[in-house]
Tab-separated table of C-alpha atoms in Angstrom:
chain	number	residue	atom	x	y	z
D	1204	UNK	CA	0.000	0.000	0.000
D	1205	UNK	CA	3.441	2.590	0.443
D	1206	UNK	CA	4.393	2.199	-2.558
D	1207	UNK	CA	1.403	3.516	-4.844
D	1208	UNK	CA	1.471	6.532	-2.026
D	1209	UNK	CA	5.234	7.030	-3.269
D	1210	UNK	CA	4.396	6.923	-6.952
D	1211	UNK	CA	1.562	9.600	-6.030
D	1212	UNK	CA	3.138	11.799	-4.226
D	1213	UNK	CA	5.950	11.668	-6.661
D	1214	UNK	CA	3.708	12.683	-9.789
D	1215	UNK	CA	2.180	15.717	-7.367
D	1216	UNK	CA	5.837	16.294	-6.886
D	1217	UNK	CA	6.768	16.189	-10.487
D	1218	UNK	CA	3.363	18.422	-12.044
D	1219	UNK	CA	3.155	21.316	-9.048
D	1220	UNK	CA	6.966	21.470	-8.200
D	1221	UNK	CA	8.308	25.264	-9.233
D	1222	UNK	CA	11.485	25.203	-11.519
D	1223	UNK	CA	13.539	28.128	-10.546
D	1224	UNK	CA	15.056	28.578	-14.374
D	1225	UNK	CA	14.274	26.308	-17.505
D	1226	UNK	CA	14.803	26.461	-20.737
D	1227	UNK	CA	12.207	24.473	-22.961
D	1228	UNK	CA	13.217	23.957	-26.945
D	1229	UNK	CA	10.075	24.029	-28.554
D	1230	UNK	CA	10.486	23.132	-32.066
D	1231	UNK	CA	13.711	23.189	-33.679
D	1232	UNK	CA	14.874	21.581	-37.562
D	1233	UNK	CA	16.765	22.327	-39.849
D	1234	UNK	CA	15.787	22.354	-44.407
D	1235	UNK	CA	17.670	22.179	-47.398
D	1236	UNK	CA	16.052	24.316	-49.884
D	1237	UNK	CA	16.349	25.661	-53.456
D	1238	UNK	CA	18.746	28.591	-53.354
D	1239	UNK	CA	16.169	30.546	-55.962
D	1240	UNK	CA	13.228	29.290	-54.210
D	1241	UNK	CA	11.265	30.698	-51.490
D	1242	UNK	CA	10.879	30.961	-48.026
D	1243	UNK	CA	7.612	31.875	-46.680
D	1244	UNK	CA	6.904	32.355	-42.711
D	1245	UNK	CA	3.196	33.337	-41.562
D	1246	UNK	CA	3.339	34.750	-38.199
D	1247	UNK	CA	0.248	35.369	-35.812
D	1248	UNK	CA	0.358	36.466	-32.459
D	1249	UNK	CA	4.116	36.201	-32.161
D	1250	UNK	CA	7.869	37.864	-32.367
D	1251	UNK	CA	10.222	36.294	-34.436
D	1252	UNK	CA	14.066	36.932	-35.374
D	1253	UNK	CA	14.972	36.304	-38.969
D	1254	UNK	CA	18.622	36.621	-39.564
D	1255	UNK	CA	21.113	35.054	-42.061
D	1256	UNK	CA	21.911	31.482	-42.381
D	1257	UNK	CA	25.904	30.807	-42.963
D	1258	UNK	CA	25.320	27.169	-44.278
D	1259	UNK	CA	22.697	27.114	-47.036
D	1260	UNK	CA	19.882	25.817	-44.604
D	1261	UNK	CA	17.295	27.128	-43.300
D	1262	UNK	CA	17.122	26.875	-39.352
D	1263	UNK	CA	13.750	27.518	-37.416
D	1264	UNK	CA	14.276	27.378	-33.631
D	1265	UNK	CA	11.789	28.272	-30.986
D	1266	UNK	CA	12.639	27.971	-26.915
D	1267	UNK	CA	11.140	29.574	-24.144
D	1268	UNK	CA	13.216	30.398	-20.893
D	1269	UNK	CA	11.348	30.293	-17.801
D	1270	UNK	CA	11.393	31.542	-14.504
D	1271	UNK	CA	9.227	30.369	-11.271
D	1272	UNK	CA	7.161	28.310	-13.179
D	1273	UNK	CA	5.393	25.053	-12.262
D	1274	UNK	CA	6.157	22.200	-14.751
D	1275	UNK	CA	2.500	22.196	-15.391
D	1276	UNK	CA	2.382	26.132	-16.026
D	1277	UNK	CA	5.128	25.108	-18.539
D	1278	UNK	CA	3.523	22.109	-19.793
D	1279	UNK	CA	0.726	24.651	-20.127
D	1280	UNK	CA	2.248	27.449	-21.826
D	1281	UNK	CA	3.984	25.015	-24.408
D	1282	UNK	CA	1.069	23.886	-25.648
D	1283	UNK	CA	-0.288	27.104	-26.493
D	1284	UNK	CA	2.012	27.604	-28.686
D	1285	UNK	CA	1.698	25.845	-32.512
D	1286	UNK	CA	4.827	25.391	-35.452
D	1287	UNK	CA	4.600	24.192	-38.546
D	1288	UNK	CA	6.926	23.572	-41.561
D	1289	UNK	CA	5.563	22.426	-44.777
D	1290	UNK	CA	7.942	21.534	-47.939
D	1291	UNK	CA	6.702	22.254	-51.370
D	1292	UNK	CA	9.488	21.394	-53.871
D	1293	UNK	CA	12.151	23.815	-52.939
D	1294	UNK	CA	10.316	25.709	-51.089
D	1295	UNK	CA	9.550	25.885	-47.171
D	1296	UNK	CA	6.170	27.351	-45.604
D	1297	UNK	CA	6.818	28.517	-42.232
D	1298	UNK	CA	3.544	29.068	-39.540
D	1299	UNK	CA	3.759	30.071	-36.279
D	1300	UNK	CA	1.151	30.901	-33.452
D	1301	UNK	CA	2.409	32.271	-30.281
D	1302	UNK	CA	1.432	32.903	-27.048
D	1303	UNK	CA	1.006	36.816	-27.489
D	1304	UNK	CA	-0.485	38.118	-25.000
D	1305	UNK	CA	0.738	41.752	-25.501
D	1306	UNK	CA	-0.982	41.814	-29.348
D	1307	UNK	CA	-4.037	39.690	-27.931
D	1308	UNK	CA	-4.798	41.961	-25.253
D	1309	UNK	CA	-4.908	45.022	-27.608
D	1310	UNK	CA	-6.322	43.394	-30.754
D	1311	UNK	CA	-9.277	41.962	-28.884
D	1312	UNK	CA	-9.646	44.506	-25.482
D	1313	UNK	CA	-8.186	48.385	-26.837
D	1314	UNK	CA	-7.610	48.031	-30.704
D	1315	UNK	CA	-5.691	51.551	-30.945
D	1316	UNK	CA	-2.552	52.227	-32.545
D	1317	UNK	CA	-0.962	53.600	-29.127
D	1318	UNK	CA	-1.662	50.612	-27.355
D	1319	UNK	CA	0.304	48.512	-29.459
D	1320	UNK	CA	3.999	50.059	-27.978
D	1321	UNK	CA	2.980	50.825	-24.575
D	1322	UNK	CA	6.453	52.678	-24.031
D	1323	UNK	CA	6.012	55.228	-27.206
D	1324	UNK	CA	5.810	58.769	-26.872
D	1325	UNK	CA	4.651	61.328	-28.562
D	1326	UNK	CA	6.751	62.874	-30.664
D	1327	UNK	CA	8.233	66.644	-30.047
D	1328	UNK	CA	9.875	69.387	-32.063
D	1329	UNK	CA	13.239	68.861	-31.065
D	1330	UNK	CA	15.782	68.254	-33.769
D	1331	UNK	CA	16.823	64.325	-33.718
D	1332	UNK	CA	20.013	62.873	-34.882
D	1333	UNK	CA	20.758	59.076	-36.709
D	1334	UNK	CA	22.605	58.267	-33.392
D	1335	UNK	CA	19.569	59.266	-31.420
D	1336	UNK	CA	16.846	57.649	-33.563
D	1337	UNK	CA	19.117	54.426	-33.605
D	1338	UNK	CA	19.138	54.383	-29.476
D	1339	UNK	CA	15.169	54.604	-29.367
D	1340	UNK	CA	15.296	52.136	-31.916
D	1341	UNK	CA	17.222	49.576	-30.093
D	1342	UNK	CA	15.192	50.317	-26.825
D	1343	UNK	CA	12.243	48.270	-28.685
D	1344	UNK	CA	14.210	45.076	-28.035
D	1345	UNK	CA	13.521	45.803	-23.874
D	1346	UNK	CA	11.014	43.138	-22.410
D	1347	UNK	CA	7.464	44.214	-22.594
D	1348	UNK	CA	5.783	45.036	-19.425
D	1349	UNK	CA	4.412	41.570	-18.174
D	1350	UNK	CA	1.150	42.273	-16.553
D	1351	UNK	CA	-1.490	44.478	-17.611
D	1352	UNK	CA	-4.707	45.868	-15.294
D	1353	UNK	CA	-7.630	46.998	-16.455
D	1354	UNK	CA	-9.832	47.893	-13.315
D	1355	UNK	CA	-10.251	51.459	-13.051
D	1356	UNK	CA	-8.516	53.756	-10.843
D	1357	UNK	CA	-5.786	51.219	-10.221
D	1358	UNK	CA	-2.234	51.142	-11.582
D	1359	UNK	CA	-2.448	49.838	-15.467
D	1360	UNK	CA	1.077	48.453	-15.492
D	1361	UNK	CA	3.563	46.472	-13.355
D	1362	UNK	CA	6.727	44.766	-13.826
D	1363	UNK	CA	7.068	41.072	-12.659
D	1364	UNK	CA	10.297	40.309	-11.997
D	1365	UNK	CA	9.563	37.363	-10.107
D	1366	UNK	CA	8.471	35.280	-12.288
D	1367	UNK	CA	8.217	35.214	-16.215
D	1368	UNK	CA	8.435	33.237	-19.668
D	1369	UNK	CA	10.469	34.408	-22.309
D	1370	UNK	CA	9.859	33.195	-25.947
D	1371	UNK	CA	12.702	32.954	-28.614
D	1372	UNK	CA	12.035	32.521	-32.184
D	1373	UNK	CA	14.462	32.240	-34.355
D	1374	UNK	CA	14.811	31.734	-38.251
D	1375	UNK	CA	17.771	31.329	-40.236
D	1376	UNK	CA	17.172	32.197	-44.058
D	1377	UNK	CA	20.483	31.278	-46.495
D	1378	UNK	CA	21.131	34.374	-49.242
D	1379	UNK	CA	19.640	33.869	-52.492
D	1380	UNK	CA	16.027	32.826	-51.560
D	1381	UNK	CA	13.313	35.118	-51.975
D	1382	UNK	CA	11.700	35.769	-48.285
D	1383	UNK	CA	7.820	36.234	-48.116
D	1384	UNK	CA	6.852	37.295	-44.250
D	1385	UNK	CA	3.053	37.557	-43.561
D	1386	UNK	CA	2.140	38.654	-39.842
D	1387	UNK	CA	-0.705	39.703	-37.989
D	1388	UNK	CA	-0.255	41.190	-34.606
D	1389	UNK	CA	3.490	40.245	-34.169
D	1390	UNK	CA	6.671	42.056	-34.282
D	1391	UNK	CA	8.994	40.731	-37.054
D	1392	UNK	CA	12.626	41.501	-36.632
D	1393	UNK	CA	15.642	41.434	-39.246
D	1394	UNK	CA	19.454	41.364	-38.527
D	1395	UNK	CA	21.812	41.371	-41.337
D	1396	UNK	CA	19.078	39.962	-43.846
D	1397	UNK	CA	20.044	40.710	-48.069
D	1398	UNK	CA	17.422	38.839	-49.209
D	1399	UNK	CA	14.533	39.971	-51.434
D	1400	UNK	CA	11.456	40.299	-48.938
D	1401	UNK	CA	8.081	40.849	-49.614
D	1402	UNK	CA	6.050	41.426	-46.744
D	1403	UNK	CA	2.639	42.254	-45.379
D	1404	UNK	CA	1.951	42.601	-41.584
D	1405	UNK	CA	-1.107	43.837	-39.667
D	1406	UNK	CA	-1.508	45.282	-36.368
D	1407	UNK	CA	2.236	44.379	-34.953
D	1408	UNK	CA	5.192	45.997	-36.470
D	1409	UNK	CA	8.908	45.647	-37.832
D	1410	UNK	CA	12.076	46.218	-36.750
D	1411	UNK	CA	15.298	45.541	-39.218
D	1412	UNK	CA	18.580	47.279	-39.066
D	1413	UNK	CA	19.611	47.776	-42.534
D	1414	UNK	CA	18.139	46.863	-45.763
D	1415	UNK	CA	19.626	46.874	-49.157
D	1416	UNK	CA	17.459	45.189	-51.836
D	1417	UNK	CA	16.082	47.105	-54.465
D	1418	UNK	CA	13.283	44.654	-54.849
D	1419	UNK	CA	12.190	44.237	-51.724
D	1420	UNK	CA	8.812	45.216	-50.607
D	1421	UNK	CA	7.301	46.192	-47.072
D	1422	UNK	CA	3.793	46.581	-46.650
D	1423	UNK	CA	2.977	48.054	-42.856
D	1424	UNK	CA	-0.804	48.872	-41.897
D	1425	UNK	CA	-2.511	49.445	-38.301
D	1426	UNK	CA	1.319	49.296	-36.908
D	1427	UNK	CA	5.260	50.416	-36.259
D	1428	UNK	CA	7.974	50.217	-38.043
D	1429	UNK	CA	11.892	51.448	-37.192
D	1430	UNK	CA	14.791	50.884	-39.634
D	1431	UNK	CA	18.316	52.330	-38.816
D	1432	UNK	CA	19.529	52.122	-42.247
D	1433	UNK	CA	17.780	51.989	-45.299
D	1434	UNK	CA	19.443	51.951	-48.536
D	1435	UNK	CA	16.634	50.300	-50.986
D	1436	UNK	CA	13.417	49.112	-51.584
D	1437	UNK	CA	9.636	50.334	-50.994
D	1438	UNK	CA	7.591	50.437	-48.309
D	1439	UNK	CA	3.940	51.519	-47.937
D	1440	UNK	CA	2.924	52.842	-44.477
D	1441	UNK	CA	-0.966	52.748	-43.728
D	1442	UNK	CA	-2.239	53.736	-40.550
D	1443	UNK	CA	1.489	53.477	-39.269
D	1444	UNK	CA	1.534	55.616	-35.735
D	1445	UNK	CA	4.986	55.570	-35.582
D	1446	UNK	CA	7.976	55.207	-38.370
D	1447	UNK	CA	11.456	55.649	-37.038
D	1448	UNK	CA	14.073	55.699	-39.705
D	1449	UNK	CA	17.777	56.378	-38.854
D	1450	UNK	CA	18.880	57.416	-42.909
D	1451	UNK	CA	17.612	56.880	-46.083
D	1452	UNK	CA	18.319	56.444	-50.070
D	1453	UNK	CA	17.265	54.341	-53.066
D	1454	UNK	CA	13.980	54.459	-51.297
D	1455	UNK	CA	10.060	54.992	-52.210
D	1456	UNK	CA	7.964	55.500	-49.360
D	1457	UNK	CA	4.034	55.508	-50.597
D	1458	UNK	CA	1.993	56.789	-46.947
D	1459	UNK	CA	-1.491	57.328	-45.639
D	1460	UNK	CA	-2.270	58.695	-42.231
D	1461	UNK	CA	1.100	57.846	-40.625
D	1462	UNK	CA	3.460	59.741	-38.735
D	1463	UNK	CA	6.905	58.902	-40.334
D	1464	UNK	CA	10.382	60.094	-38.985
D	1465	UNK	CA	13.307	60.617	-41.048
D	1466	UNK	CA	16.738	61.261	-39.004
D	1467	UNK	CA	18.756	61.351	-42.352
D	1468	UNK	CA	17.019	62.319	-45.859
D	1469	UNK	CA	20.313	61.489	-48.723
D	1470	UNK	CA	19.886	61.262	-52.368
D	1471	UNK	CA	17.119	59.281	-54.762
D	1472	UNK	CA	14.176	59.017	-52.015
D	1473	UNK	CA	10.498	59.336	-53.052
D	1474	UNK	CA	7.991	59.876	-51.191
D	1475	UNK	CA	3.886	59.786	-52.014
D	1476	UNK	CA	1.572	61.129	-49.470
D	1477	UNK	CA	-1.935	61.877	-48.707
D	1478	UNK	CA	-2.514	62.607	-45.200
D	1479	UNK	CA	0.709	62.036	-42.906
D	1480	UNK	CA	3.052	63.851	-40.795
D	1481	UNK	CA	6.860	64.024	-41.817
D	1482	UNK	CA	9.831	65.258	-39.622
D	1483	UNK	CA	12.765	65.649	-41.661
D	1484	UNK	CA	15.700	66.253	-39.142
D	1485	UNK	CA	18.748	66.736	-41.348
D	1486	UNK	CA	18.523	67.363	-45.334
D	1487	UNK	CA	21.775	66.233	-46.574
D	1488	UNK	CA	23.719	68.710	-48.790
D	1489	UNK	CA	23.703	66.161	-51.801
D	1490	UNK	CA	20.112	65.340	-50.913
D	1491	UNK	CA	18.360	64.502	-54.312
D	1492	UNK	CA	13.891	63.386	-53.677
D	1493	UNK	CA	10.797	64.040	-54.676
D	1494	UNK	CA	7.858	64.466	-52.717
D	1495	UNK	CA	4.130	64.697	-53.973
D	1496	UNK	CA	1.934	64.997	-51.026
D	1497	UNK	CA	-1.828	65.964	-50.415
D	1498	UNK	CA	-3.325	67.377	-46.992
D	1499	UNK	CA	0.461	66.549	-45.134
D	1500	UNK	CA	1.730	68.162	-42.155
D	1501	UNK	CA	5.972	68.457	-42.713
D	1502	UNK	CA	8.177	69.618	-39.801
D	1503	UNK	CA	11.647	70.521	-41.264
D	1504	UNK	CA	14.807	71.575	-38.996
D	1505	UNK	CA	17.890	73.359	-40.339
D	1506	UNK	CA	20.164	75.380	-38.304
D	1507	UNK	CA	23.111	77.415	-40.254
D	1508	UNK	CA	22.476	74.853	-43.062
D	1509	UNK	CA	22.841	76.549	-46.789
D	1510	UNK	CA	21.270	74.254	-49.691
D	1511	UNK	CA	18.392	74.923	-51.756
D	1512	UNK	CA	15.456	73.258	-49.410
D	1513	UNK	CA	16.504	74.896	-46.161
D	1514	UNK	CA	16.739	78.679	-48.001
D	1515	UNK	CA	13.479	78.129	-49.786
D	1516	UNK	CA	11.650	77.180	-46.097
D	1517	UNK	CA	13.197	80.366	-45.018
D	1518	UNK	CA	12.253	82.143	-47.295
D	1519	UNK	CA	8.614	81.163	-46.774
D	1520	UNK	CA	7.937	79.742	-43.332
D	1521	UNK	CA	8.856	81.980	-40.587
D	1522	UNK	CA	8.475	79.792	-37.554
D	1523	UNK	CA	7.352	76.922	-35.868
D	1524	UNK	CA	3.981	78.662	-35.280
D	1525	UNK	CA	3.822	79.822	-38.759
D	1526	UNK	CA	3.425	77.497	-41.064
D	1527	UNK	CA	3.138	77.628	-45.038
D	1528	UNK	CA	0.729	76.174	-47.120
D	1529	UNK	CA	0.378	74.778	-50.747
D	1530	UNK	CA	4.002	75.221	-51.003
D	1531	UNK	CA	5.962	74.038	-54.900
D	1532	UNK	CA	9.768	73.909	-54.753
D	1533	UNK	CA	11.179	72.686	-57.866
D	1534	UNK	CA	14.844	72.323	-58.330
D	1535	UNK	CA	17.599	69.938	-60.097
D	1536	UNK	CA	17.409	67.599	-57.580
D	1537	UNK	CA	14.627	68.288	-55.372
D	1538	UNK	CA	10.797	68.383	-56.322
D	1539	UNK	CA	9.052	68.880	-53.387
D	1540	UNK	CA	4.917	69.829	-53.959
D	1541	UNK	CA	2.339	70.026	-50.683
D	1542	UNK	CA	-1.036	70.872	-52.119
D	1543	UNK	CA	-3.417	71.180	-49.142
D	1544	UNK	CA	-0.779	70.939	-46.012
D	1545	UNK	CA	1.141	72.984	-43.617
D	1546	UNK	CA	4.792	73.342	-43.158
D	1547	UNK	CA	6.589	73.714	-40.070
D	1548	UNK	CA	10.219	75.011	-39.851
D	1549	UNK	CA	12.466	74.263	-36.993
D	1550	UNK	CA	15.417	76.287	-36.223
């Protein structure tokens, strides 16, 4: 009759016992793939890291790190979470769903754009630099606030350092395949990725730190996006509440009602607009764009700067508090038309 009691109270033992630190590998394998194929990932509810793969594979790893949980919290929390890989030829079809609670809360509880960051600010006329917009950049990566109250007249956020689960996802994409990234309410994050991309995301947001391709495509709507170097491709920005973009060139932006911040403007950008707001911080002297925008709000700065768009503000916008309207500036290398906006300019 002891020994069943044993086995019992082992098993409670085992399924309510609190694991001070574990890490828990998920799903992890490893493809072969056609170097001109294509990799596709569709993303719900989750984060992910894509970054580049140094031997022709494609990697997909997902742990989560754990602190103070039970192993049936963990047991749990695992399960919530779904990956799967599909192989079509040469191709690979990537699909995650995580355990999201940040995007789930908003999508299905607040549904506004400033929920989504809950540590964004509203931004100020004060002149930014690339350095600057690069370190609020890189404070994205913090950990999001854990816990989130909703009673009223009670604190709305706390920290809990106690006890927590930390997701990793993780996908390794060789050079040469075309990358096709489809999210909905996740944050999609590139390091050191060449590859043509095409991708669409709603309600979530993107975070990459320098992008080259010509052809690649980025479709953001209902989200955030922050890019520390850009130096190619196109992007259209729907309903984006914040864009935070370290430099630019080779670039066509095409934007409706977002708010879109530029710490560097260089040469061959173009930009389409109907109803945005545009800080340019610093106009480079061999800055070379075109900008055709309807019902736009632009805030430019320029202090003891002498090239053709800074005089011509000058000339026609006094102050901050005095802005111009319907303003045409055509030049040899800058085409700038607002037809129903204001103009700010900064000293």
């Amino acid at each position: 009759m002891k020994q069943p009691y044993k086995i019992l109270l082992l098993l409670i033992l085992i399924t309510t016992g609190v694991v001070s630190a574990q890490e828990v590998v998920v799903y992890k394998k490893d493809f072969e793939v056609n170097k001109e194929g294509n990799v596709t990932v569709n993303l719900f509810t989750d984060d992910v890291l894509i970054e580049n793969s140094i031997d022709d594979k494609v990697h997909v790893i997902y742990s989560v790190s754990f602190t103070k949980y039970s192993k049936r919290q963990i047991q749990n929390y695992v399960e919530t979470i779904k990956v799967t890989t599909e192989k079509e030829g040469g191709n690979l079809i990537i699909t995650s769903r995580g355990k999201n609670l940040k995007y789930r809360f908003f999508e299905f509880v607040t549904m506004t754009n400033r929920a989504l960051n809950l540590r964004s600010k509203d931004t100020i006329n004060i002149r930014k630099t690339k350095d600057s917009i690069v370190n609020e950049i890189h404070a994205c990566y913090k950990p999001y606030l854990r816990s989130i109250k909703t009673k009223p007249n009670k604190a709305k956020y706390k920290y809990e350092k106690s006890k927590g689960a930390k997701p990793k996802f993780l996908i390794k994409v060789p050079e040469g395949v075309i990358l096709k990234v489809n999210g909905s309410g996740s944050q999609i994050n590139f390091s050191k990725i060449e590859n043509q991309t095409e991708l669409k995301i709603k309600r979530g947001g993107v975070i990459l730190d320098r992008i080259t391709n010509s052809k690649s495509r980025f479709h953001i709507k209902d989200g955030y996006f922050y890019a520390e170097e850009i130096e190619g491709a196109q992007f259209y920005f729907n309903d984006v509440y914040k864009a935070l973009i370290g430099s630019i060139k080779n670039a066509t932006i095409e934007n409706d009602f977002s708010k879109v911040e530029i710490a560097e403007l260089k040469e061959n950008v173009k930009i389409n607009d109907y109803n945005g707001v545009f800080w340019f911080y610093n106009l480079n002297n061999n800055a070379s764009f075109n900008l055709d925008s309807d019902y736009s709000k632009l805030n430019i700065y320029g202090k003891n700067e002498n090239n053709n768009l800074i005089n011509a503000f000058k000339s026609k916008v006094k102050d901050d508090s005095n802005p111009a309207a319907n303003f045409t500036l055509e030049d040899p290398n800058i085409n700038l038309k607002v037809a129903n906006g204001l103009i700010y300019y900064h000293n």
